[in-house]
Amino acid sequence: MRYENITPKFFAKNRTKLIELMEPDSIAIFNSNYSMPTNGDGCFPYKQNSNLFYLSGIEQEDTILVLCKNKRAIEEHLFIKASNEKDNIWLGEQLVKEEAQRISGVTHMHELQELEAFFAARIPGFRHVLVDINEQFNVHTGVKCKGFTMLQELKDRFPLKKYGSAAILLTQLRMVKEQQEIDLIRKACEITGEAFKIILDFVCPGVKEYEIEAEASRSILKQGATRFAYPPIFGAGINSCVLHYFHNHNTCKDGEMLTLDVGAEYANYSADISRSIPVNGKFTKRQSEVYEAVERIQQRAIDELRVGKRLDDYEKEVAQMMEQELIGLGLLKEEAIAHQSVDEPLYRKFYMHRTAHHIGLDTHDVHIKDMPLKEGMVLTCEPGIYIWEEAIGIRLEDVVLVTKKGPVVLSASIPKALHEIEQYMASTRSSREILASVE
Ligand code: GLY
Ligand code: MN
Ligand code: MN
């Protein structure tokens, strides 16, 4: 394994918490993700459905978990594909029932071909059927998840059942992290932090954005990460202003800012961290001004991630901090702000996104929009200022745990203060020198 095994107790506890939330007389069904085909003879890299992983720890495709709750008993059933010689030869060892049971702690194990008979025998005995489908906002790819297809089939076959959402229950649970999850997110941040330090050492005028990506990739994979948690961003100059820049194909030039937005995925948990650094290791006066404005906002914004806070209110507070800093930078005028439209506030020209999102098994983790923050929630804090006219984009992003005693930054070890970045870039073994010497 690339990561230390998560104990089956963790997955069993998650199932118990879910079963407590289910009404009696319910059966809940969780599907793995589809393996997505490429245009030719292949598939995109597989990633397990996060809800199924959260409840079972199984990372293999073609897996289904069924939880049953009636007045007398609770039952857990896991269906995996039958292991076969061909898959073992082409893909490596596939899970057998005993191994899947050891990982998940689920009591009843089956092969997938038994599912039809199981549904025929068991579903008629339940009043509620809960199916897990992706109900998060902003996902409009047109691709339907397996749960969606299963829901249609079950409705055709058992039309008089009461159908409901398993996802809404799971989302409530996943929003509050167990200590074990916090440790895994912290580990993903630490891995990312090591990669950031290598990057600070590596960056100099003349390097390509993709060369930095290669250094980051090597670092996180060597430390046991499975992959990047999302397409990493290495954007220099004007690209530092592109919010989800992903080409990473340009050359970093002297005098430019470089925005790095990188997260390792460790044991399926994400980090999501941003820093903006000067390509030549020294901030210009203007770059410093903008950097310090973002740093001030972030410090205050981290401090506001507190129990009871609603994210919509939080974002309004950050927007006000942003307006004040943009005035200080000479980018907005107080008078114009006084007359701005509520729907199109002027700061949007320089700050186009939000500052906090939940993070966990998904980088933009599942959440219920207006639920006040609770102890154990983990969020990013990522204010940014993007001045297209000056080709200066600066974003600082950290991962923050909400506790009763206040926010705890899980990514605190990564250099961030302006002088720290400059010192770090000046003192590290310089690939700048190596590069300069070959030119
Ligand atoms: N890297 C995506 C984000 O910061 O939300
Ligand atoms: Mn990010
Ligand atoms: Mn983020």
GROMACS .gro file of C-alpha atoms and ligand atoms in nm:
model
  446
    1MET     CA    1   0.000   0.000   0.000
    2ARG     CA    2   0.111   0.355  -0.061
    3TYR     CA    3  -0.047   0.462   0.263
    4GLU     CA    4  -0.083   0.307   0.604
    5ASN     CA    5  -0.402   0.109   0.622
    6ILE     CA    6  -0.702   0.285   0.765
    7THR     CA    7  -0.849   0.050   1.023
    8PRO     CA    8  -1.179  -0.127   0.943
    9LYS     CA    9  -1.306   0.025   1.270
   10PHE     CA   10  -1.312   0.365   1.100
   11PHE     CA   11  -1.534   0.241   0.816
   12ALA     CA   12  -1.752   0.042   1.059
   13LYS     CA   13  -1.803   0.353   1.271
   14ASN     CA   14  -1.903   0.551   0.962
   15ARG     CA   15  -2.160   0.284   0.873
   16THR     CA   16  -2.295   0.287   1.228
   17LYS     CA   17  -2.332   0.666   1.220
   18LEU     CA   18  -2.514   0.642   0.888
   19ILE     CA   19  -2.745   0.366   1.006
   20GLU     CA   20  -2.839   0.582   1.306
   21LEU     CA   21  -2.953   0.853   1.064
   22MET     CA   22  -3.158   0.611   0.850
   23GLU     CA   23  -3.527   0.569   0.924
   24PRO     CA   24  -3.625   0.217   1.031
   25ASP     CA   25  -3.747   0.000   0.744
   26SER     CA   26  -3.482   0.135   0.504
   27ILE     CA   27  -3.233  -0.016   0.267
   28ALA     CA   28  -2.945   0.208   0.146
   29ILE     CA   29  -2.735   0.132  -0.163
   30PHE     CA   30  -2.391   0.272  -0.251
   31ASN     CA   31  -2.220   0.223  -0.585
   32SER     CA   32  -1.859   0.253  -0.691
   33ASN     CA   33  -1.778   0.494  -0.972
   34TYR     CA   34  -1.787   0.398  -1.337
   35SER     CA   35  -1.457   0.330  -1.497
   36MET     CA   36  -1.458   0.598  -1.771
   37PRO     CA   37  -1.344   0.481  -2.115
   38THR     CA   38  -1.111   0.683  -2.332
   39ASN     CA   39  -1.175   0.706  -2.706
   40GLY     CA   40  -0.954   0.406  -2.774
   41ASP     CA   41  -0.870   0.089  -2.593
   42GLY     CA   42  -0.829   0.226  -2.242
   43CYS     CA   43  -0.978   0.391  -1.938
   44PHE     CA   44  -0.905   0.712  -1.751
   45PRO     CA   45  -0.731   0.660  -1.415
   46TYR     CA   46  -0.985   0.518  -1.176
   47LYS     CA   47  -1.092   0.692  -0.859
   48GLN     CA   48  -1.332   0.539  -0.613
   49ASN     CA   49  -1.663   0.702  -0.525
   50SER     CA   50  -1.589   0.893  -0.203
   51ASN     CA   51  -1.907   0.788  -0.024
   52LEU     CA   52  -1.841   0.421  -0.094
   53PHE     CA   53  -1.481   0.461   0.023
   54TYR     CA   54  -1.594   0.642   0.339
   55LEU     CA   55  -1.822   0.350   0.428
   56SER     CA   56  -1.605   0.058   0.317
   57GLY     CA   57  -1.243   0.150   0.239
   58ILE     CA   58  -1.272  -0.044  -0.089
   59GLU     CA   59  -1.093   0.121  -0.382
   60GLN     CA   60  -1.183  -0.136  -0.646
   61GLU     CA   61  -1.439  -0.067  -0.919
   62ASP     CA   62  -1.759  -0.277  -0.952
   63THR     CA   63  -1.828  -0.268  -0.578
   64ILE     CA   64  -2.167  -0.216  -0.414
   65LEU     CA   65  -2.247  -0.170  -0.045
   66VAL     CA   66  -2.597  -0.232   0.089
   67LEU     CA   67  -2.705  -0.138   0.441
   68CYS     CA   68  -3.037  -0.267   0.576
   69LYS     CA   69  -3.218  -0.136   0.881
   70ASN     CA   70  -3.543  -0.281   1.005
   71LYS     CA   71  -3.700  -0.305   1.348
   72ARG     CA   72  -3.525  -0.625   1.440
   73ALA     CA   73  -3.187  -0.608   1.278
   74ILE     CA   74  -2.919  -0.419   1.097
   75GLU     CA   75  -2.732  -0.588   0.814
   76GLU     CA   76  -2.434  -0.492   0.602
   77HIS     CA   77  -2.363  -0.653   0.264
   78LEU     CA   78  -2.073  -0.590   0.031
   79PHE     CA   79  -2.072  -0.705  -0.332
   80ILE     CA   80  -1.743  -0.726  -0.521
   81LYS     CA   81  -1.662  -0.861  -0.864
   82ALA     CA   82  -1.559  -1.224  -0.870
   83SER     CA   83  -1.183  -1.243  -0.894
   84ASN     CA   84  -1.072  -1.398  -1.220
   85GLU     CA   85  -0.746  -1.509  -1.368
   86LYS     CA   86  -0.759  -1.266  -1.661
   87ASP     CA   87  -0.787  -0.957  -1.439
   88ASN     CA   88  -0.512  -1.090  -1.216
   89ILE     CA   89  -0.284  -1.120  -1.518
   90TRP     CA   90  -0.369  -0.785  -1.675
   91LEU     CA   91  -0.438  -0.569  -1.368
   92GLY     CA   92  -0.262  -0.743  -1.082
   93GLU     CA   93  -0.418  -0.905  -0.783
   94GLN     CA   94  -0.787  -0.827  -0.743
   95LEU     CA   95  -0.976  -0.834  -0.415
   96VAL     CA   96  -1.112  -1.162  -0.291
   97LYS     CA   97  -1.396  -1.168  -0.039
   98GLU     CA   98  -1.170  -1.233   0.261
   99GLU     CA   99  -0.947  -0.936   0.179
  100ALA     CA  100  -1.243  -0.706   0.114
  101GLN     CA  101  -1.387  -0.813   0.449
  102ARG     CA  102  -1.056  -0.746   0.624
  103ILE     CA  103  -1.042  -0.394   0.477
  104SER     CA  104  -1.404  -0.299   0.532
  105GLY     CA  105  -1.515  -0.498   0.833
  106VAL     CA  106  -1.848  -0.563   0.655
  107THR     CA  107  -2.012  -0.880   0.784
  108HIS     CA  108  -2.175  -1.031   0.472
  109MET     CA  109  -1.966  -1.064   0.156
  110HIS     CA  110  -2.100  -1.152  -0.190
  111GLU     CA  111  -1.995  -1.167  -0.551
  112LEU     CA  112  -2.152  -0.909  -0.778
  113GLN     CA  113  -2.353  -1.163  -0.976
  114GLU     CA  114  -2.554  -1.233  -0.659
  115LEU     CA  115  -2.687  -0.878  -0.650
  116GLU     CA  116  -2.991  -0.936  -0.871
  117ALA     CA  117  -3.119  -1.223  -0.660
  118PHE     CA  118  -3.044  -1.027  -0.343
  119PHE     CA  119  -3.249  -0.728  -0.459
  120ALA     CA  120  -3.536  -0.954  -0.571
  121ALA     CA  121  -3.543  -1.125  -0.232
  122ARG     CA  122  -3.484  -0.826  -0.004
  123ILE     CA  123  -3.612  -0.499  -0.149
  124PRO     CA  124  -3.982  -0.599  -0.130
  125GLY     CA  125  -3.941  -0.622   0.248
  126PHE     CA  126  -3.845  -0.253   0.292
  127ARG     CA  127  -4.053   0.063   0.280
  128HIS     CA  128  -3.770   0.310   0.205
  129VAL     CA  129  -3.500   0.269  -0.058
  130LEU     CA  130  -3.213   0.517  -0.030
  131VAL     CA  131  -2.980   0.553  -0.326
  132ASP     CA  132  -2.659   0.751  -0.336
  133ILE     CA  133  -2.637   0.993  -0.627
  134ASN     CA  134  -2.418   1.301  -0.663
  135GLU     CA  135  -2.634   1.597  -0.565
  136GLN     CA  136  -2.362   1.858  -0.533
  137PHE     CA  137  -2.393   2.188  -0.712
  138ASN     CA  138  -2.183   2.294  -1.010
  139VAL     CA  139  -2.148   1.947  -1.156
  140HIS     CA  140  -2.299   1.965  -1.503
  141THR     CA  141  -2.095   1.733  -1.719
  142GLY     CA  142  -2.396   1.539  -1.843
  143VAL     CA  143  -2.241   1.216  -1.716
  144LYS     CA  144  -2.470   1.028  -1.482
  145CYS     CA  145  -2.327   0.833  -1.189
  146LYS     CA  146  -2.398   0.460  -1.142
  147GLY     CA  147  -2.638   0.534  -0.859
  148PHE     CA  148  -2.853   0.738  -1.096
  149THR     CA  149  -2.885   0.448  -1.342
  150MET     CA  150  -2.958   0.209  -1.057
  151LEU     CA  151  -3.228   0.439  -0.921
  152GLN     CA  152  -3.407   0.439  -1.258
  153GLU     CA  153  -3.391   0.060  -1.276
  154LEU     CA  154  -3.515   0.012  -0.921
  155LYS     CA  155  -3.803   0.254  -0.977
  156ASP     CA  156  -3.909   0.056  -1.283
  157ARG     CA  157  -3.895  -0.266  -1.089
  158PHE     CA  158  -4.029  -0.154  -0.750
  159PRO     CA  159  -4.238   0.153  -0.829
  160LEU     CA  160  -4.427   0.168  -0.498
  161LYS     CA  161  -4.127   0.205  -0.270
  162LYS     CA  162  -4.044   0.537  -0.110
  163TYR     CA  163  -3.718   0.649  -0.270
  164GLY     CA  164  -3.484   0.887  -0.095
  165SER     CA  165  -3.136   1.030  -0.095
  166ALA     CA  166  -2.853   0.852   0.079
  167ALA     CA  167  -2.618   1.134  -0.020
  168ILE     CA  168  -2.783   1.390   0.206
  169LEU     CA  169  -2.716   1.171   0.511
  170LEU     CA  170  -2.359   1.100   0.404
  171THR     CA  171  -2.292   1.467   0.344
  172GLN     CA  172  -2.388   1.553   0.701
  173LEU     CA  173  -2.145   1.294   0.829
  174ARG     CA  174  -1.858   1.375   0.595
  175MET     CA  175  -1.871   1.745   0.683
  176VAL     CA  176  -1.747   1.671   1.036
  177LYS     CA  177  -1.415   1.488   1.029
  178GLU     CA  178  -1.302   1.214   1.267
  179GLN     CA  179  -0.955   1.251   1.420
  180GLN     CA  180  -0.825   0.985   1.181
  181GLU     CA  181  -0.943   1.191   0.884
  182ILE     CA  182  -0.787   1.508   1.024
  183ASP     CA  183  -0.458   1.320   1.057
  184LEU     CA  184  -0.480   1.207   0.694
  185ILE     CA  185  -0.557   1.558   0.569
  186ARG     CA  186  -0.266   1.688   0.777
  187LYS     CA  187  -0.045   1.423   0.620
  188ALA     CA  188  -0.160   1.527   0.269
  189CYS     CA  189  -0.070   1.887   0.365
  190GLU     CA  190   0.271   1.783   0.496
  191ILE     CA  191   0.348   1.596   0.175
  192THR     CA  192   0.241   1.902  -0.023
  193GLY     CA  193   0.452   2.121   0.205
  194GLU     CA  194   0.765   1.922   0.126
  195ALA     CA  195   0.690   1.965  -0.245
  196PHE     CA  196   0.650   2.341  -0.194
  197LYS     CA  197   0.992   2.362  -0.032
  198ILE     CA  198   1.147   2.182  -0.328
  199ILE     CA  199   0.968   2.423  -0.560
  200LEU     CA  200   1.099   2.725  -0.369
  201ASP     CA  201   1.445   2.585  -0.423
  202PHE     CA  202   1.386   2.506  -0.788
  203VAL     CA  203   1.211   2.812  -0.928
  204CYS     CA  204   1.418   3.069  -1.117
  205PRO     CA  205   1.385   3.273  -1.436
  206GLY     CA  206   1.391   3.041  -1.737
  207VAL     CA  207   1.225   2.733  -1.585
  208LYS     CA  208   0.911   2.604  -1.751
  209GLU     CA  209   0.592   2.578  -1.553
  210TYR     CA  210   0.575   2.206  -1.639
  211GLU     CA  211   0.926   2.152  -1.505
  212ILE     CA  212   0.800   2.279  -1.169
  213GLU     CA  213   0.502   2.046  -1.202
  214ALA     CA  214   0.746   1.758  -1.262
  215GLU     CA  215   0.939   1.844  -0.943
  216ALA     CA  216   0.615   1.860  -0.743
  217SER     CA  217   0.493   1.534  -0.890
  218ARG     CA  218   0.818   1.354  -0.810
  219SER     CA  219   0.812   1.486  -0.456
  220ILE     CA  220   0.454   1.392  -0.369
  221LEU     CA  221   0.471   1.047  -0.530
  222LYS     CA  222   0.795   0.969  -0.349
  223GLN     CA  223   0.622   1.051  -0.023
  224GLY     CA  224   0.335   0.808  -0.080
  225ALA     CA  225   0.071   1.033  -0.231
  226THR     CA  226  -0.153   0.859  -0.484
  227ARG     CA  227  -0.172   1.157  -0.722
  228PHE     CA  228  -0.242   1.527  -0.730
  229ALA     CA  229  -0.576   1.588  -0.563
  230TYR     CA  230  -0.677   1.813  -0.857
  231PRO     CA  231  -0.505   1.945  -1.169
  232PRO     CA  232  -0.216   2.145  -1.019
  233ILE     CA  233  -0.166   2.509  -1.112
  234PHE     CA  234   0.175   2.655  -1.194
  235GLY     CA  235   0.101   2.994  -1.350
  236ALA     CA  236   0.366   3.263  -1.404
  237GLY     CA  237   0.309   3.622  -1.514
  238ILE     CA  238  -0.037   3.671  -1.660
  239ASN     CA  239  -0.111   3.305  -1.589
  240SER     CA  240  -0.091   3.381  -1.218
  241CYS     CA  241  -0.424   3.560  -1.271
  242VAL     CA  242  -0.598   3.260  -1.430
  243LEU     CA  243  -0.794   3.100  -1.148
  244HIS     CA  244  -0.785   2.736  -1.262
  245TYR     CA  245  -0.492   2.761  -1.505
  246PHE     CA  246  -0.384   2.411  -1.598
  247HIS     CA  247  -0.172   2.431  -1.916
  248ASN     CA  248   0.152   2.478  -1.722
  249HIS     CA  249   0.337   2.515  -2.052
  250ASN     CA  250   0.494   2.860  -2.034
  251THR     CA  251   0.834   2.984  -1.926
  252CYS     CA  252   0.871   3.167  -1.592
  253LYS     CA  253   1.037   3.502  -1.652
  254ASP     CA  254   1.244   3.738  -1.442
  255GLY     CA  255   1.025   3.984  -1.253
  256GLU     CA  256   0.706   3.777  -1.278
  257MET     CA  257   0.490   3.638  -0.999
  258LEU     CA  258   0.421   3.265  -1.000
  259THR     CA  259   0.106   3.121  -0.845
  260LEU     CA  260   0.127   2.763  -0.724
  261ASP     CA  261  -0.192   2.582  -0.630
  262VAL     CA  262  -0.108   2.222  -0.550
  263GLY     CA  263  -0.245   1.946  -0.333
  264ALA     CA  264  -0.136   1.589  -0.274
  265GLU     CA  265  -0.396   1.319  -0.233
  266TYR     CA  266  -0.305   1.080   0.047
  267ALA     CA  267  -0.523   0.780   0.134
  268ASN     CA  268  -0.795   0.945  -0.075
  269TYR     CA  269  -0.782   1.267   0.134
  270SER     CA  270  -0.691   1.598  -0.030
  271ALA     CA  271  -0.467   1.889   0.044
  272ASP     CA  272  -0.532   2.216  -0.141
  273ILE     CA  273  -0.263   2.479  -0.087
  274SER     CA  274  -0.163   2.795  -0.274
  275ARG     CA  275   0.134   3.023  -0.256
  276SER     CA  276   0.245   3.302  -0.489
  277ILE     CA  277   0.616   3.365  -0.520
  278PRO     CA  278   0.841   3.593  -0.723
  279VAL     CA  279   1.014   3.396  -1.000
  280ASN     CA  280   1.351   3.560  -0.925
  281GLY     CA  281   1.318   3.523  -0.548
  282LYS     CA  282   1.268   3.893  -0.469
  283PHE     CA  283   0.934   4.074  -0.461
  284THR     CA  284   0.909   4.411  -0.636
  285LYS     CA  285   0.760   4.696  -0.436
  286ARG     CA  286   0.423   4.654  -0.605
  287GLN     CA  287   0.424   4.276  -0.572
  288SER     CA  288   0.501   4.316  -0.200
  289GLU     CA  289   0.212   4.557  -0.152
  290VAL     CA  290  -0.036   4.321  -0.314
  291TYR     CA  291   0.113   4.018  -0.138
  292GLU     CA  292   0.090   4.178   0.203
  293ALA     CA  293  -0.269   4.283   0.137
  294VAL     CA  294  -0.362   3.921   0.061
  295GLU     CA  295  -0.166   3.803   0.364
  296ARG     CA  296  -0.353   4.043   0.594
  297ILE     CA  297  -0.688   3.931   0.455
  298GLN     CA  298  -0.595   3.566   0.493
  299GLN     CA  299  -0.481   3.610   0.853
  300ARG     CA  300  -0.809   3.773   0.947
  301ALA     CA  301  -1.012   3.529   0.738
  302ILE     CA  302  -0.850   3.226   0.901
  303ASP     CA  303  -0.937   3.371   1.239
  304GLU     CA  304  -1.303   3.398   1.139
  305LEU     CA  305  -1.338   3.024   1.068
  306ARG     CA  306  -1.514   2.958   1.394
  307VAL     CA  307  -1.785   2.734   1.533
  308GLY     CA  308  -2.130   2.869   1.449
  309LYS     CA  309  -2.025   3.079   1.147
  310ARG     CA  310  -2.233   3.045   0.829
  311LEU     CA  311  -2.025   3.046   0.514
  312ASP     CA  312  -2.244   3.299   0.332
  313ASP     CA  313  -2.193   3.548   0.617
  314TYR     CA  314  -1.826   3.461   0.624
  315GLU     CA  315  -1.784   3.534   0.254
  316LYS     CA  316  -1.949   3.874   0.301
  317GLU     CA  317  -1.703   3.956   0.580
  318VAL     CA  318  -1.408   3.856   0.362
  319ALA     CA  319  -1.547   4.064   0.076
  320GLN     CA  320  -1.548   4.368   0.305
  321MET     CA  321  -1.187   4.306   0.406
  322MET     CA  322  -1.108   4.272   0.037
  323GLU     CA  323  -1.273   4.603  -0.050
  324GLN     CA  324  -1.066   4.787   0.211
  325GLU     CA  325  -0.742   4.634   0.087
  326LEU     CA  326  -0.829   4.707  -0.277
  327ILE     CA  327  -0.885   5.071  -0.182
  328GLY     CA  328  -0.544   5.069  -0.010
  329LEU     CA  329  -0.385   4.933  -0.328
  330GLY     CA  330  -0.542   5.213  -0.531
  331LEU     CA  331  -0.754   4.967  -0.728
  332LEU     CA  332  -1.097   5.076  -0.597
  333LYS     CA  333  -1.238   5.407  -0.476
  334GLU     CA  334  -1.454   5.435  -0.164
  335GLU     CA  335  -1.697   5.660  -0.343
  336ALA     CA  336  -1.749   5.412  -0.627
  337ILE     CA  337  -1.804   5.132  -0.375
  338ALA     CA  338  -2.076   5.338  -0.208
  339HIS     CA  339  -2.268   5.336  -0.538
  340GLN     CA  340  -2.186   4.984  -0.657
  341SER     CA  341  -2.448   4.729  -0.759
  342VAL     CA  342  -2.522   4.461  -0.500
  343ASP     CA  343  -2.519   4.192  -0.769
  344GLU     CA  344  -2.198   4.307  -0.935
  345PRO     CA  345  -1.975   4.448  -0.659
  346LEU     CA  346  -1.661   4.620  -0.786
  347TYR     CA  347  -1.418   4.394  -0.600
  348ARG     CA  348  -1.522   4.111  -0.837
  349LYS     CA  349  -1.286   4.257  -1.097
  350PHE     CA  350  -0.991   4.163  -0.875
  351TYR     CA  351  -1.132   3.879  -0.660
  352MET     CA  352  -1.363   3.646  -0.850
  353HIS     CA  353  -1.404   3.343  -0.627
  354ARG     CA  354  -1.495   3.257  -0.270
  355THR     CA  355  -1.250   3.212   0.017
  356ALA     CA  356  -1.358   2.893   0.192
  357HIS     CA  357  -1.469   2.550   0.083
  358HIS     CA  358  -1.491   2.224   0.273
  359ILE     CA  359  -1.214   1.976   0.200
  360GLY     CA  360  -1.178   1.605   0.271
  361LEU     CA  361  -1.223   1.302   0.048
  362ASP     CA  362  -1.311   1.548  -0.227
  363THR     CA  363  -1.104   1.862  -0.270
  364HIS     CA  364  -1.423   2.064  -0.300
  365ASP     CA  365  -1.587   1.845  -0.042
  366VAL     CA  366  -1.956   1.769  -0.007
  367HIS     CA  367  -2.144   2.015   0.211
  368ILE     CA  368  -2.483   2.148   0.306
  369LYS     CA  369  -2.479   2.506   0.198
  370ASP     CA  370  -2.605   2.696   0.502
  371MET     CA  371  -2.496   2.463   0.782
  372PRO     CA  372  -2.308   2.663   1.049
  373LEU     CA  373  -1.950   2.556   1.110
  374LYS     CA  374  -1.894   2.286   1.370
  375GLU     CA  375  -1.592   2.155   1.551
  376GLY     CA  376  -1.414   1.901   1.328
  377MET     CA  377  -1.497   2.066   0.998
  378VAL     CA  378  -1.200   2.130   0.769
  379LEU     CA  379  -1.200   2.413   0.516
  380THR     CA  380  -0.962   2.600   0.295
  381CYS     CA  381  -0.897   2.971   0.338
  382GLU     CA  382  -0.790   3.114   0.001
  383PRO     CA  383  -0.827   3.484  -0.063
  384GLY     CA  384  -0.662   3.615  -0.379
  385ILE     CA  385  -0.611   3.938  -0.569
  386TYR     CA  386  -0.570   3.920  -0.947
  387ILE     CA  387  -0.466   4.235  -1.133
  388TRP     CA  388  -0.475   4.147  -1.502
  389GLU     CA  389  -0.347   4.489  -1.611
  390GLU     CA  390  -0.031   4.439  -1.403
  391ALA     CA  391   0.000   4.059  -1.457
  392ILE     CA  392   0.006   4.013  -1.080
  393GLY     CA  393  -0.201   3.728  -0.938
  394ILE     CA  394  -0.160   3.639  -0.572
  395ARG     CA  395  -0.346   3.368  -0.384
  396LEU     CA  396  -0.268   3.228  -0.041
  397GLU     CA  397  -0.449   2.909   0.048
  398ASP     CA  398  -0.425   2.702   0.363
  399VAL     CA  399  -0.621   2.416   0.513
  400VAL     CA  400  -0.790   2.498   0.842
  401LEU     CA  401  -0.950   2.280   1.110
  402VAL     CA  402  -1.238   2.434   1.303
  403THR     CA  403  -1.218   2.366   1.677
  404LYS     CA  404  -1.400   2.498   1.983
  405LYS     CA  405  -1.078   2.676   2.081
  406GLY     CA  406  -1.047   2.841   1.740
  407PRO     CA  407  -0.901   2.765   1.399
  408VAL     CA  408  -0.597   2.537   1.359
  409VAL     CA  409  -0.400   2.563   1.033
  410LEU     CA  410  -0.311   2.211   0.915
  411SER     CA  411  -0.072   2.343   0.650
  412ALA     CA  412   0.114   2.581   0.883
  413SER     CA  413   0.462   2.447   0.812
  414ILE     CA  414   0.479   2.585   0.458
  415PRO     CA  415   0.667   2.916   0.423
  416LYS     CA  416   0.428   3.204   0.369
  417ALA     CA  417   0.541   3.536   0.516
  418LEU     CA  418   0.696   3.751   0.246
  419HIS     CA  419   1.037   3.772   0.412
  420GLU     CA  420   1.027   3.396   0.477
  421ILE     CA  421   0.968   3.326   0.107
  422GLU     CA  422   1.251   3.559   0.009
  423GLN     CA  423   1.487   3.412   0.268
  424TYR     CA  424   1.400   3.060   0.165
  425MET     CA  425   1.453   3.130  -0.202
  426ALA     CA  426   1.781   3.309  -0.134
  427SER     CA  427   1.927   3.047   0.097
  428THR     CA  428   1.840   2.720  -0.071
  429ARG     CA  429   2.077   2.539  -0.304
  430SER     CA  430   2.019   2.726  -0.614
  431SER     CA  431   1.899   2.560  -0.928
  432ARG     CA  432   1.909   2.920  -1.044
  433GLU     CA  433   2.286   2.898  -1.036
  434ILE     CA  434   2.285   2.561  -1.208
  435LEU     CA  435   2.058   2.692  -1.479
  436ALA     CA  436   2.256   3.012  -1.515
  437SER     CA  437   2.579   2.815  -1.548
  438VAL     CA  438   2.449   2.613  -1.844
  439GLU     CA  439   2.317   2.915  -2.025
  440GLY     N1  440  -0.745   2.435  -0.642
  440GLY     C1  441  -0.882   2.458  -0.644
  440GLY     C2  442  -0.923   2.546  -0.536
  440GLY     O1  443  -0.841   2.614  -0.480
  440GLY     O2  444  -1.034   2.546  -0.494
  441MN      MN  445  -0.644   2.550  -0.449
  442MN      MN  446  -0.930   2.552  -0.277
   0.00000   0.00000   0.00000
